[in-house]
Amino acid sequence: MQQLMMGNEACALGAAAAGCNFFAGYPISPSSEIMEWMSRLLPVRGGVFVQMEDEIASIGAVIGASWTGAKAMTATSGPGFTLMQENIGYASMTETPCVIIDAQRVGPSTGMPTMPAQGDVIQARYGSHGDRAAIVLTASTVLDTYTMTVEAFNLSERYRQPVVLLLDAMLCHMRENVTVPDLEVIDRARPASLDGFEPFAGEEFLAFGDGARLIVTGLTHDEAGYQRASNGDTGERMMRRVLHRLERDAEVITHTRQESLEDATLVLIAYGITARAARSAVHKLRAEGVSAGLLELLTLWPFPERLIASVAQRAQTLLVPELNLGQVELLVRAAAGGTPVVALGRMDGSLLKPEEIVAKAHEALTNAEATI
Amino acid sequence: MKSGPDLRQYLRQESMPNVWCPGCGHGSVMAALTRAFDNLQLDLDQTVVVGGIGCASRMPFFLNTNGMHTTHGRALAFATGVKLASPDLNVITVMGDGDALSIGGNHLIHACRRNIDLTALILNNGIYGMTGGQLAPTTPQGFRSTTSSLGSIEVPFDAVDLALAAGATYVARTTTFDFEEIPALIETAIKHPGFALVEILSQCPTYFGRLNRLGDGRALLDYERDSTAPQEEITREQLVGRFSVGVFREEIRPEYTRRYAALLERARRDGNA
Amino acid sequence: MSAAPPRLRTGRDPEMREYRLGSAVLTTYRGWCKGCDLCINSCPASILALADDDRIEVTDVSRCIFCGICVVRCPDFVFSMRRDRSAR
């Protein structure tokens, strides 16, 4: 059954469908409607909604709730996302499943609160100090916002990690017709038995009061949760094993949409709202006889380097259009192994149009021919 | 004979001795807390002690309960999430004065305002101990620290006044000198159906005592004795430079998780999604 | 009570000692003592002292009045007292 739905609404409905039963948040454009929806959706489902005193408290409450077994989420935008970084790092260190929605707006600082941008990509991965695991997803349609919110919960439950879903002001506030799909919902694994159970050995999760007395600390700790703050190899071992899991399951975590890549000499690598214009650009270029292709990334972190490298081998030129000054372009360049990478960045709050991407493509191709 | 329970049963003995310096009061506060556990026969499986960062906040590592060692100043935010998601858990936060009143001040006043059923212990040693003796928002004016070597010009908070103004419904203050009184105050705080704050002046010989030439643990206990007076027997004017101790408020007002439960009822009945 | 991990994680051997006077038993975990002398100052019978390893020692249990001040004053759970009914 089709429904006309706003991005923020789809996000909230996706969270409810994923079994989210705890939301703590703080108002900030352009994400506030997510919180408004959650304040209505959760009580009728017996879930907990609370508006906290700031973003730091919001992510703190989410983590606390998750340790009672709740599926917990918060939603914010750039400035709030920046405030949350320390506790997001804590969630990663303590292997706490939770979901953080970042409805990106033009930065830096207060910037343009109602205008779309994609400038939080690097922060979503490296915003919290130290080397940690990170799973970051994004979306380019209102339907995506629903499905990728469910996926964010599923990945956070499966890997016991905070998962960030990057949206943007345009996607959050635009409406599209959506047929809500029936999606698989994953819950965190519970230990089969308590003998010899260690809360930070595997991915099985035990909540407070469920039969063992847990210690949860942001200090470097061992498998049992005991702090090991001056024990280097424990810290490295504990974090590397999480990084290894994401590496091992890269295929499961990496979501992309690929179009006419087989014979593409020019490949557009796009994500989020910009992927829509990039798709139109590919169609226009194809119509003009240019063998163009699209690789749309729905998973930004772990960044799919191998996929980018293989696409780069077959292509002549990679073009990365994005609403920032080259954050994914930086990553593509690192993975492209010498294949020319052209950036088309924008940070003025307007969207990149298909014609602008087509023009840049032609410019890139003529430059490429000039150098052969 | 003063027989009593062996309080070690409430500890993670495999982690002892605790991390606090010789003569620090925090160990005595933990002893009082375990005595309260014993008197209340608290179900430790259903108890979560949440600390922030700092000397006091290390307490969860030594208690045989569930423990959360969170981020600096944020214990009450984490604890709010735990309590809201699982109201049947006994949730106790243990914070230092810097943890609760400096970086954590915003969360403290909101936890008081919400009147959520949490017990907040603020172990006030008048200084930042873990990081090496810096000035705290509770360091008395004129006192020395590693960041106020010429005497602090700051006017310190009164945590009790702050909590009363923000709406906490149980507020008490005591000291590690008054050791025998602490368990009863903590028990009342844990049983109190609302936000219960107990501030405990707890001596820091390593920094507060040493930098201010007030001597070791034992001498600081005397200093606590002489710088406090029962609040019933002293007027605000006479109090200058000293702390009043005792119970400042014990009121029953609608508690946050019960108000939320009522909201769930209304939502189920009216169904406003 | 669920079993806490048995292995000694970060702690030190408690070095438990028992001092008996009739059926009264004073137990010390001197391994946890830090030599802060809060108990020494408080003991009315003055029977507590630091051994050469700077950890507590009961010098003469026969003068102990089992008042429990050491139990109260110690921040490190070194002291505990109980009656051993079986002892004569």
XYZ file of C-alpha atoms in Angstrom:
733
model
C 0.000 0.000 0.000
C 1.620 3.267 -1.100
C 1.983 6.107 1.355
C 3.249 9.628 0.768
C 5.965 9.925 3.411
C 8.519 12.468 4.602
C 12.104 11.241 5.018
C 12.122 11.887 8.756
C 8.806 10.061 9.112
C 10.150 7.061 7.162
C 13.165 7.011 9.466
C 10.957 6.901 12.572
C 8.691 4.231 11.084
C 11.767 2.207 10.104
C 13.032 2.428 13.677
C 9.691 1.212 15.008
C 9.660 -1.616 12.465
C 13.177 -2.601 13.589
C 11.892 -2.951 17.156
C 13.301 0.295 18.519
C 11.823 0.656 22.014
C 13.924 3.521 23.392
C 14.546 6.957 21.955
C 16.398 9.799 23.656
C 17.013 12.984 21.731
C 17.275 16.726 21.598
C 15.721 19.120 19.093
C 17.939 20.243 16.169
C 17.068 21.101 12.565
C 16.668 19.270 10.291
C 16.146 16.110 12.406
C 13.506 17.268 14.919
C 10.583 15.576 13.149
C 12.212 12.184 13.767
C 11.989 12.887 17.491
C 8.451 14.195 17.147
C 7.419 10.990 15.390
C 9.182 8.817 17.971
C 7.398 10.692 20.776
C 4.109 9.450 19.260
C 5.169 6.020 17.968
C 6.890 4.681 21.097
C 4.328 5.161 23.875
C 1.567 3.291 22.026
C 4.046 0.454 21.544
C 5.071 0.459 25.210
C 8.470 1.921 24.322
C 10.361 4.688 26.124
C 10.676 8.202 24.712
C 12.575 10.942 26.521
C 13.777 14.367 25.471
C 17.054 14.930 27.271
C 18.807 18.147 28.282
C 21.375 18.014 25.473
C 22.847 15.720 22.833
C 25.532 14.361 25.154
C 22.841 13.245 27.607
C 20.783 11.821 24.735
C 23.471 9.422 23.527
C 24.343 8.664 27.169
C 20.757 7.647 27.913
C 20.659 5.569 24.704
C 23.749 3.629 25.807
C 22.424 3.131 29.329
C 19.120 1.847 27.939
C 20.865 -0.498 25.512
C 22.562 -2.213 28.462
C 19.134 -3.151 29.811
C 18.467 -4.878 26.466
C 16.611 -2.009 24.775
C 16.973 -1.249 21.046
C 17.872 2.403 21.440
C 18.293 5.322 19.032
C 18.923 9.043 18.904
C 18.719 11.514 16.038
C 20.589 14.766 15.565
C 22.384 16.964 13.021
C 25.977 18.188 12.607
C 26.371 20.327 15.728
C 24.706 17.692 17.950
C 26.573 14.877 16.216
C 29.821 16.645 17.104
C 28.748 16.866 20.769
C 27.939 13.151 20.784
C 31.344 11.987 19.592
C 32.863 11.122 22.969
C 29.915 8.927 23.965
C 29.724 7.356 20.486
C 33.365 6.341 21.040
C 32.288 4.950 24.431
C 29.535 2.934 22.710
C 32.108 1.542 20.317
C 34.570 0.697 23.107
C 31.884 -0.977 25.235
C 30.374 -2.737 22.208
C 26.953 -1.242 22.848
C 24.371 -1.714 20.080
C 22.681 1.621 19.280
C 21.702 3.772 16.290
C 22.544 7.432 15.677
C 20.788 9.326 12.876
C 22.754 12.346 11.593
C 20.563 14.577 9.449
C 23.378 16.528 7.836
C 23.089 20.238 7.236
C 25.485 22.783 5.792
C 28.385 23.452 8.151
C 30.725 24.318 9.529
C 29.301 25.481 12.847
C 25.692 26.629 12.805
C 25.968 26.958 9.039
C 22.670 26.623 7.169
C 20.402 24.577 9.423
C 17.731 23.820 6.815
C 19.968 23.261 3.800
C 21.337 19.854 2.719
C 25.004 18.853 2.889
C 27.140 15.730 3.166
C 29.971 17.219 5.194
C 29.880 14.787 8.165
C 31.246 11.699 6.341
C 34.752 11.825 7.786
C 33.469 12.847 11.230
C 31.101 9.873 11.219
C 34.164 7.637 11.033
C 36.897 9.605 12.795
C 34.943 12.107 14.912
C 35.616 10.239 18.143
C 39.210 10.028 19.318
C 41.333 6.918 18.925
C 41.141 3.962 16.575
C 37.739 2.326 16.739
C 35.361 0.339 14.579
C 32.595 2.263 12.812
C 29.620 1.380 10.666
C 28.122 4.288 8.722
C 25.230 3.974 6.288
C 23.474 6.541 4.094
C 20.324 6.806 1.981
C 19.225 8.554 -1.211
C 15.445 7.967 -1.255
C 12.669 8.156 1.328
C 12.253 4.387 0.991
C 15.986 4.014 1.675
C 15.542 6.076 4.843
C 13.085 3.440 6.062
C 15.075 0.385 4.977
C 18.469 1.721 6.008
C 17.179 2.601 9.477
C 16.093 -1.044 9.845
C 19.513 -2.087 8.491
C 21.249 0.231 10.946
C 19.498 -1.537 13.827
C 20.207 -4.967 12.353
C 23.922 -4.244 11.951
C 24.165 -2.656 15.411
C 22.474 -5.677 16.956
C 24.576 -8.169 15.000
C 27.960 -6.516 15.574
C 27.197 -4.822 18.940
C 28.375 -1.488 17.675
C 26.935 2.024 17.301
C 25.724 2.505 13.721
C 25.369 5.953 12.171
C 22.870 6.641 9.388
C 23.732 9.813 7.452
C 20.728 11.632 6.023
C 20.511 15.252 4.886
C 18.146 18.177 5.172
C 16.648 17.576 1.708
C 16.024 13.868 2.170
C 14.698 14.457 5.685
C 12.090 16.986 4.615
C 11.077 15.815 1.134
C 8.160 13.456 0.541
C 7.969 10.447 -1.764
C 5.487 7.661 -2.356
C 6.669 4.645 -0.434
C 5.429 1.070 -0.255
C 6.617 -0.106 3.127
C 8.430 -3.448 2.666
C 8.389 -6.327 5.110
C 11.996 -6.590 6.309
C 13.901 -9.121 8.395
C 14.634 -7.830 11.883
C 17.700 -9.080 13.757
C 18.048 -9.123 17.573
C 21.354 -9.310 19.414
C 22.517 -12.828 20.211
C 22.143 -13.962 23.820
C 24.552 -16.404 25.481
C 23.357 -20.020 25.421
C 24.564 -20.468 28.996
C 26.190 -18.317 31.656
C 29.022 -20.657 32.666
C 32.219 -19.194 31.446
C 30.300 -16.376 29.728
C 32.403 -13.266 29.285
C 30.490 -10.164 28.167
C 33.285 -8.878 25.886
C 34.549 -12.106 24.318
C 32.054 -12.778 21.524
C 29.053 -10.914 20.185
C 26.545 -12.466 22.585
C 24.949 -9.824 24.763
C 23.732 -10.013 28.367
C 21.730 -7.184 29.899
C 21.953 -5.846 33.449
C 19.922 -8.105 35.748
C 19.975 -11.046 33.360
C 21.975 -13.305 35.645
C 25.550 -12.026 35.722
C 26.931 -8.892 37.320
C 28.468 -6.933 34.484
C 31.137 -4.236 34.496
C 30.878 -1.869 31.542
C 33.735 0.623 31.227
C 35.235 2.886 28.620
C 38.645 2.085 30.048
C 40.575 -0.530 28.123
C 39.159 -3.792 29.472
C 39.487 -7.524 28.997
C 36.919 -10.089 27.861
C 35.321 -10.172 31.312
C 35.061 -6.379 31.379
C 37.768 -5.835 33.984
C 39.697 -2.655 33.345
C 43.177 -3.045 31.946
C 44.024 0.627 31.571
C 47.787 0.086 31.497
C 47.835 -3.071 29.402
C 48.612 -2.187 25.790
C 48.061 -5.494 24.116
C 44.678 -6.042 25.760
C 43.438 -2.785 24.287
C 44.720 -3.589 20.830
C 43.460 -7.173 20.957
C 39.991 -6.118 22.029
C 39.574 -3.474 19.332
C 41.219 -5.436 16.522
C 38.802 -8.336 17.055
C 35.853 -5.975 16.379
C 37.588 -4.483 13.338
C 38.258 -8.027 12.131
C 34.555 -8.937 12.310
C 33.611 -5.973 10.124
C 36.418 -6.866 7.705
C 35.357 -10.532 7.612
C 31.738 -9.626 6.878
C 32.431 -6.690 4.519
C 30.120 -8.159 1.856
C 27.209 -8.376 4.317
C 27.764 -4.830 5.565
C 28.528 -3.141 2.234
C 25.360 -2.074 0.415
C 25.625 -0.514 -3.046
C 23.543 0.025 -6.176
C 25.391 -0.455 -9.410
C 24.217 0.623 -12.895
C 25.887 -0.038 -16.287
C 29.294 -0.545 -14.742
C 30.230 -3.458 -16.997
C 31.468 -1.361 -19.910
C 31.715 2.017 -18.218
C 34.829 4.063 -18.986
C 33.566 6.889 -16.807
C 32.239 5.814 -13.424
C 30.279 8.132 -11.148
C 30.737 7.218 -7.475
C 27.952 8.881 -5.515
C 25.968 8.500 -2.288
C 23.096 10.084 -0.429
C 20.922 12.726 -2.034
C 23.534 13.394 -4.754
C 23.198 9.823 -6.073
C 19.792 10.789 -7.514
C 21.296 13.463 -9.769
C 24.243 11.178 -10.556
C 21.807 8.491 -11.794
C 20.116 10.997 -14.137
C 23.545 12.163 -15.311
C 24.499 8.584 -16.237
C 21.291 8.231 -18.257
C 21.961 11.538 -20.067
C 25.592 10.601 -20.791
C 24.553 7.184 -22.069
C 22.053 8.938 -24.358
C 24.951 11.045 -25.666
C 26.925 7.878 -26.377
C 29.254 8.149 -23.381
C 29.780 4.775 -21.649
C 29.089 6.048 -18.165
C 28.181 3.983 -15.105
C 27.049 4.599 -11.521
C 28.305 3.076 -8.305
C 26.016 4.288 -5.496
C 27.328 3.680 -1.997
C 24.749 3.023 0.740
C 27.464 1.892 3.148
C 30.195 4.494 3.675
C 32.080 2.801 6.494
C 33.704 0.299 6.414
C 34.653 1.971 3.132
C 34.496 -0.573 0.229
C 38.109 -0.106 -0.960
C 38.298 -3.431 -2.831
C 35.128 -2.688 -4.776
C 36.374 0.808 -5.650
C 39.770 -0.640 -6.701
C 38.144 -3.187 -9.039
C 35.859 -0.556 -10.574
C 38.866 1.764 -10.966
C 40.807 -0.886 -12.880
C 38.145 -1.118 -15.565
C 37.368 2.592 -15.771
C 39.259 5.427 -17.391
C 38.048 8.100 -14.997
C 36.171 8.216 -11.692
C 33.942 11.200 -10.932
C 32.839 11.812 -7.331
C 30.010 14.371 -6.955
C 29.180 15.211 -3.333
C 27.854 18.052 -1.146
C 31.205 18.696 0.524
C 34.672 19.589 -0.669
C 35.914 16.060 -1.334
C 35.473 13.759 1.651
C 34.550 10.565 -0.210
C 36.693 11.729 -3.144
C 39.646 11.527 -0.714
C 38.764 7.892 0.047
C 38.142 7.002 -3.588
C 41.493 8.523 -4.558
C 43.217 6.324 -1.971
C 41.547 3.191 -3.337
C 41.655 4.037 -7.062
C 45.274 2.976 -7.549
C 46.222 5.651 -10.018
C 43.016 5.849 -12.079
C 42.219 9.573 -12.349
C 39.658 10.742 -9.799
C 37.757 13.965 -10.475
C 35.838 15.714 -7.718
C 32.686 17.804 -8.033
C 32.110 19.307 -4.610
C 29.576 21.850 -3.351
C 28.879 23.326 0.064
C 26.485 26.190 -0.626
C 23.372 24.309 0.455
C 22.067 23.743 -3.065
C 21.898 20.308 -4.724
C 24.171 19.226 -7.545
C 22.059 19.054 -10.736
C 22.354 16.276 -13.356
C 23.415 18.845 -16.015
C 26.255 20.072 -13.812
C 27.465 16.493 -13.329
C 27.177 15.818 -17.083
C 29.189 18.965 -17.858
C 31.886 17.936 -15.370
C 31.939 14.460 -16.916
C 32.595 15.854 -20.365
C 35.304 18.110 -18.993
C 36.914 15.143 -17.261
C 36.764 13.011 -20.418
C 38.315 15.700 -22.606
C 41.110 16.149 -20.057
C 41.586 12.375 -19.966
C 41.896 12.227 -23.804
C 44.289 15.143 -23.727
C 46.680 13.200 -21.501
C 46.681 9.928 -23.509
C 31.355 -6.764 70.662
C 30.506 -4.821 67.552
C 29.689 -7.766 65.343
C 28.266 -7.054 61.920
C 28.209 -8.568 58.459
C 31.474 -9.211 56.648
C 31.083 -6.397 54.119
C 33.695 -7.981 51.859
C 30.919 -10.140 50.417
C 29.710 -7.004 48.598
C 33.063 -6.495 46.907
C 34.743 -7.827 43.786
C 37.488 -9.095 46.043
C 39.602 -10.149 43.079
C 40.056 -6.463 42.278
C 41.000 -5.334 45.796
C 42.802 -3.426 47.203
C 40.862 -0.457 45.825
C 42.550 2.263 43.822
C 42.194 5.086 46.366
C 45.193 6.597 48.174
C 46.082 5.661 51.772
C 43.747 7.624 54.072
C 41.302 8.643 51.298
C 37.692 8.788 52.446
C 36.191 7.173 49.357
C 36.883 3.675 50.687
C 34.905 4.515 53.824
C 32.009 5.731 51.679
C 32.110 2.422 49.794
C 32.067 0.611 53.155
C 29.007 2.644 54.163
C 27.351 1.836 50.813
C 27.963 -1.902 51.321
C 26.545 -1.583 54.840
C 23.432 -0.014 53.276
C 23.281 -2.907 50.785
C 23.373 -5.302 53.716
C 20.745 -3.477 55.770
C 18.416 -3.285 52.770
C 19.278 -6.835 51.638
C 19.412 -5.275 48.177
C 19.292 -7.696 45.231
C 22.717 -7.002 43.771
C 21.830 -8.736 40.483
C 19.218 -6.011 40.007
C 21.502 -3.170 41.125
C 23.581 -0.983 38.803
C 26.169 1.422 40.193
C 26.987 4.055 37.586
C 30.109 6.203 37.880
C 31.479 8.949 35.643
C 35.231 9.558 35.568
C 37.413 10.375 38.560
C 38.487 8.835 41.857
C 34.973 8.396 43.250
C 33.679 7.055 39.937
C 36.010 4.039 40.146
C 33.773 2.569 42.855
C 31.825 0.266 40.483
C 35.028 -1.703 39.810
C 35.140 -2.856 43.430
C 31.433 -3.531 44.026
C 29.888 -6.931 43.421
C 26.933 -5.361 41.584
C 26.419 -4.426 37.939
C 28.672 -1.466 37.267
C 28.972 1.213 34.577
C 32.041 3.383 34.359
C 30.880 5.988 31.895
C 32.280 9.306 30.647
C 33.256 12.326 32.726
C 30.212 14.110 34.084
C 27.686 11.937 32.302
C 26.885 9.263 34.909
C 23.405 10.679 35.533
C 22.587 10.728 31.796
C 23.586 7.071 31.421
C 21.763 6.219 34.656
C 18.614 7.956 33.391
C 18.674 5.692 30.326
C 19.147 2.576 32.455
C 16.353 3.543 34.873
C 13.849 4.586 32.207
C 14.410 1.454 30.152
C 14.321 -0.829 33.187
C 12.564 0.871 36.134
C 12.808 -2.211 38.352
C 16.611 -1.886 38.564
C 18.140 -0.139 41.583
C 20.266 2.546 39.955
C 22.851 4.357 42.059
C 25.276 6.916 40.636
C 28.594 7.573 42.380
C 30.341 10.773 41.340
C 33.044 13.094 42.482
C 32.472 16.810 43.006
C 34.094 17.723 39.674
C 32.236 14.904 37.900
C 28.819 15.909 39.236
C 29.075 19.683 39.647
C 31.506 20.869 37.010
C 31.281 19.025 33.679
C 28.199 17.109 34.912
C 26.283 20.075 36.322
C 23.763 20.226 33.510
C 22.831 16.564 33.932
C 22.595 16.951 37.702
C 20.070 19.802 37.629
C 17.946 18.016 35.031
C 17.991 14.737 36.946
C 16.819 16.723 39.999
C 14.156 18.514 37.941
C 12.819 15.225 36.509
C 12.671 13.688 39.993
C 13.615 10.345 38.444
C 14.083 7.506 40.952
C 17.902 7.541 41.112
C 20.269 7.728 44.063
C 23.136 10.153 43.459
C 26.135 10.048 45.785
C 28.452 13.040 45.362
C 31.784 12.327 47.089
C 33.049 15.847 47.610
C 36.789 16.033 48.317
C 37.023 19.659 47.206
C 39.531 18.971 44.437
C 40.200 16.919 41.267
C 42.009 13.910 42.691
C 42.427 11.534 39.728
C 44.068 14.158 37.513
C 46.434 15.368 40.189
C 44.906 18.042 42.451
C 43.374 20.746 40.324
C 40.775 23.313 41.397
C 37.172 22.089 41.624
C 33.884 24.046 41.733
C 33.724 22.981 45.367
C 37.236 24.091 46.384
C 36.677 26.622 49.197
C 37.627 30.199 48.277
C 41.264 31.003 49.061
C 42.283 27.342 49.063
C 45.203 26.003 47.079
C 45.256 23.420 44.322
C 47.660 22.714 41.476
C 45.717 25.290 39.434
C 45.144 27.819 42.212
C 48.538 27.936 43.859
C 47.928 31.558 44.928
C 44.621 30.636 46.555
C 41.385 30.114 44.615
C 39.403 33.254 43.796
C 36.413 31.067 42.875
C 33.209 31.038 44.868
C 32.293 27.344 45.265
C 28.907 25.729 44.647
C 26.770 24.523 47.499
C 25.616 21.204 46.010
C 22.721 20.984 48.467
C 21.359 24.442 47.566
C 21.760 23.585 43.866
C 19.881 20.284 44.201
C 17.116 21.855 46.310
C 16.632 24.642 43.780
C 16.570 22.144 40.885
C 13.828 20.098 42.541
C 15.477 17.048 44.081
C 13.011 15.537 46.559
C 15.573 13.997 48.972
C 18.723 15.973 49.740
C 21.201 15.218 52.515
C 24.797 16.031 53.320
C 27.179 14.268 55.674
C 30.921 13.617 56.020
C 33.243 10.626 56.343
C 33.900 11.808 59.908
C 30.209 11.076 60.610
C 30.798 7.552 59.304
C 28.106 5.861 61.397
C 25.401 8.105 59.896
C 26.181 7.513 56.217
C 24.563 4.048 55.788
C 21.182 5.239 57.071
C 21.197 8.290 54.755
C 22.113 6.073 51.784
C 19.416 3.548 52.694
C 16.790 6.292 52.861
C 18.072 7.665 49.553
C 17.860 4.259 47.840
C 14.371 3.641 49.193
C 13.248 7.184 48.326
C 10.827 7.053 45.356
C 12.333 10.029 43.501
C 15.662 11.756 42.930
C 17.758 11.336 46.088
C 21.059 13.149 46.488
C 23.527 12.498 49.282
C 26.628 14.678 49.314
C 29.433 13.183 51.384
C 32.498 15.264 52.243
C 35.293 12.752 51.793
C 38.873 13.558 52.697
C 41.672 13.750 50.085
C 44.995 13.658 51.944
C 47.103 13.392 48.807
C 46.045 16.713 47.270
C 43.473 18.717 49.254
C 45.176 17.890 52.550
C 48.761 18.213 51.354
C 48.403 21.340 49.167
C 46.496 23.131 51.926
C 48.726 21.871 54.769
C 45.781 20.223 56.505
C 47.611 16.962 57.182
C 46.801 13.311 56.514
C 43.553 11.324 56.447
C 43.145 11.425 60.216
C 43.766 15.189 60.437
C 41.311 15.810 57.605
C 38.602 13.917 59.477
C 39.096 16.403 62.318
C 38.965 19.235 59.742
C 35.633 17.819 58.482
C 34.354 17.723 62.061
C 35.320 21.346 62.658
C 34.073 22.721 59.325
C 30.557 21.281 59.598
C 27.592 21.756 61.888
C 24.191 20.069 62.076
C 21.861 22.159 59.919
C 19.190 22.302 62.597
C 21.545 24.044 65.011
C 23.042 26.723 62.787
C 21.729 29.758 60.960
C 22.900 30.632 57.460
C 24.818 33.635 58.788
C 26.741 31.604 61.341
C 27.575 29.122 58.612
C 30.120 31.319 56.832
C 32.940 29.121 55.539
C 31.373 25.984 56.950
C 28.971 23.299 55.745
C 25.682 22.387 57.346
C 25.014 18.658 57.479
C 21.846 16.591 57.848
C 18.720 16.031 55.795
C 17.567 19.161 53.966
C 14.489 17.837 52.154
C 12.550 14.602 52.164
C 9.374 15.020 50.126
C 7.289 12.713 48.000
C 6.445 14.144 44.568
C 5.320 12.217 41.448
C 8.352 10.276 40.237
C 9.435 10.342 36.575
C 9.194 6.617 35.702
C 5.738 6.472 37.318
C 4.644 9.554 35.381
C 5.924 7.806 32.232
C 4.026 4.623 33.113
C 0.860 6.744 33.413
C 1.613 8.252 30.017
C 1.912 4.732 28.557
C -1.508 3.966 29.973
C -2.988 7.058 28.354
C -1.293 6.199 25.063
C -2.668 2.647 25.150
C -6.150 3.934 25.936
C -6.275 6.894 23.558
C -3.759 5.544 20.998
C -2.448 8.758 19.499
C -0.004 7.403 16.914
C 24.774 -14.945 44.171
C 26.271 -15.611 40.751
C 29.923 -16.575 40.731
C 32.205 -13.599 40.169
C 35.157 -14.501 37.959
C 37.412 -16.540 40.291
C 40.705 -15.545 38.805
C 42.643 -12.819 40.609
C 42.136 -10.020 38.116
C 43.950 -6.946 39.216
C 44.042 -7.414 42.997
C 46.597 -8.572 45.524
C 46.533 -11.600 47.793
C 44.473 -10.516 50.864
C 46.944 -12.262 53.244
C 44.126 -13.083 55.641
C 45.031 -13.331 59.336
C 42.732 -14.358 62.206
C 43.165 -13.233 65.822
C 41.040 -15.057 68.407
C 40.012 -14.180 71.955
C 37.669 -16.903 73.190
C 34.849 -17.088 70.684
C 35.506 -13.573 69.324
C 37.445 -13.482 66.081
C 39.124 -10.415 64.558
C 40.061 -11.043 60.908
C 42.436 -8.828 58.928
C 43.067 -8.795 55.179
C 46.439 -7.138 55.657
C 47.144 -7.573 51.920
C 44.642 -4.754 51.322
C 46.129 -2.426 53.968
C 47.842 0.745 52.687
C 49.329 1.850 55.993
C 47.145 4.988 56.263
C 47.006 4.559 60.077
C 43.391 5.715 60.420
C 42.748 2.594 62.505
C 45.925 2.920 64.565
C 44.864 6.425 65.613
C 41.359 5.268 66.476
C 42.018 2.041 68.391
C 41.173 2.695 72.060
C 43.354 -0.238 73.171
C 46.274 0.921 70.981
C 46.998 -2.622 69.843
C 47.350 -1.844 66.115
C 50.683 -1.102 64.458
C 52.317 -1.262 61.054
C 54.655 -4.202 60.519
C 57.922 -3.618 58.693
C 56.087 -4.085 55.375
C 53.961 -1.052 56.352
C 50.864 -3.244 56.675
C 48.672 -3.581 59.712
C 49.353 -5.995 62.532
C 47.419 -6.706 65.741
C 50.116 -6.528 68.416
C 48.120 -7.983 71.348
C 44.657 -9.400 70.728
C 44.232 -10.126 74.440
C 43.735 -6.375 75.016
C 41.264 -6.053 72.130
C 37.811 -4.950 73.320
C 36.150 -5.743 69.938
C 34.598 -2.270 69.846
C 34.734 -2.329 66.017
C 36.199 1.178 65.575
C 38.892 -0.245 63.289
C 36.199 -1.918 61.162
C 34.391 1.431 60.895
C 37.440 3.605 60.260
C 39.227 1.420 57.682
C 38.598 2.570 54.078
C 39.990 -0.684 52.699
C 37.853 -3.405 54.306
C 40.899 -4.831 56.150
C 39.029 -5.609 59.407
C 35.995 -7.758 60.226
C 34.709 -9.255 63.469
C 32.507 -12.226 64.211
C 31.650 -14.676 66.933
C 32.819 -18.230 66.347
C 30.151 -20.134 68.327
C 31.961 -23.413 67.897
C 35.098 -22.193 69.658
C 35.295 -22.799 73.462
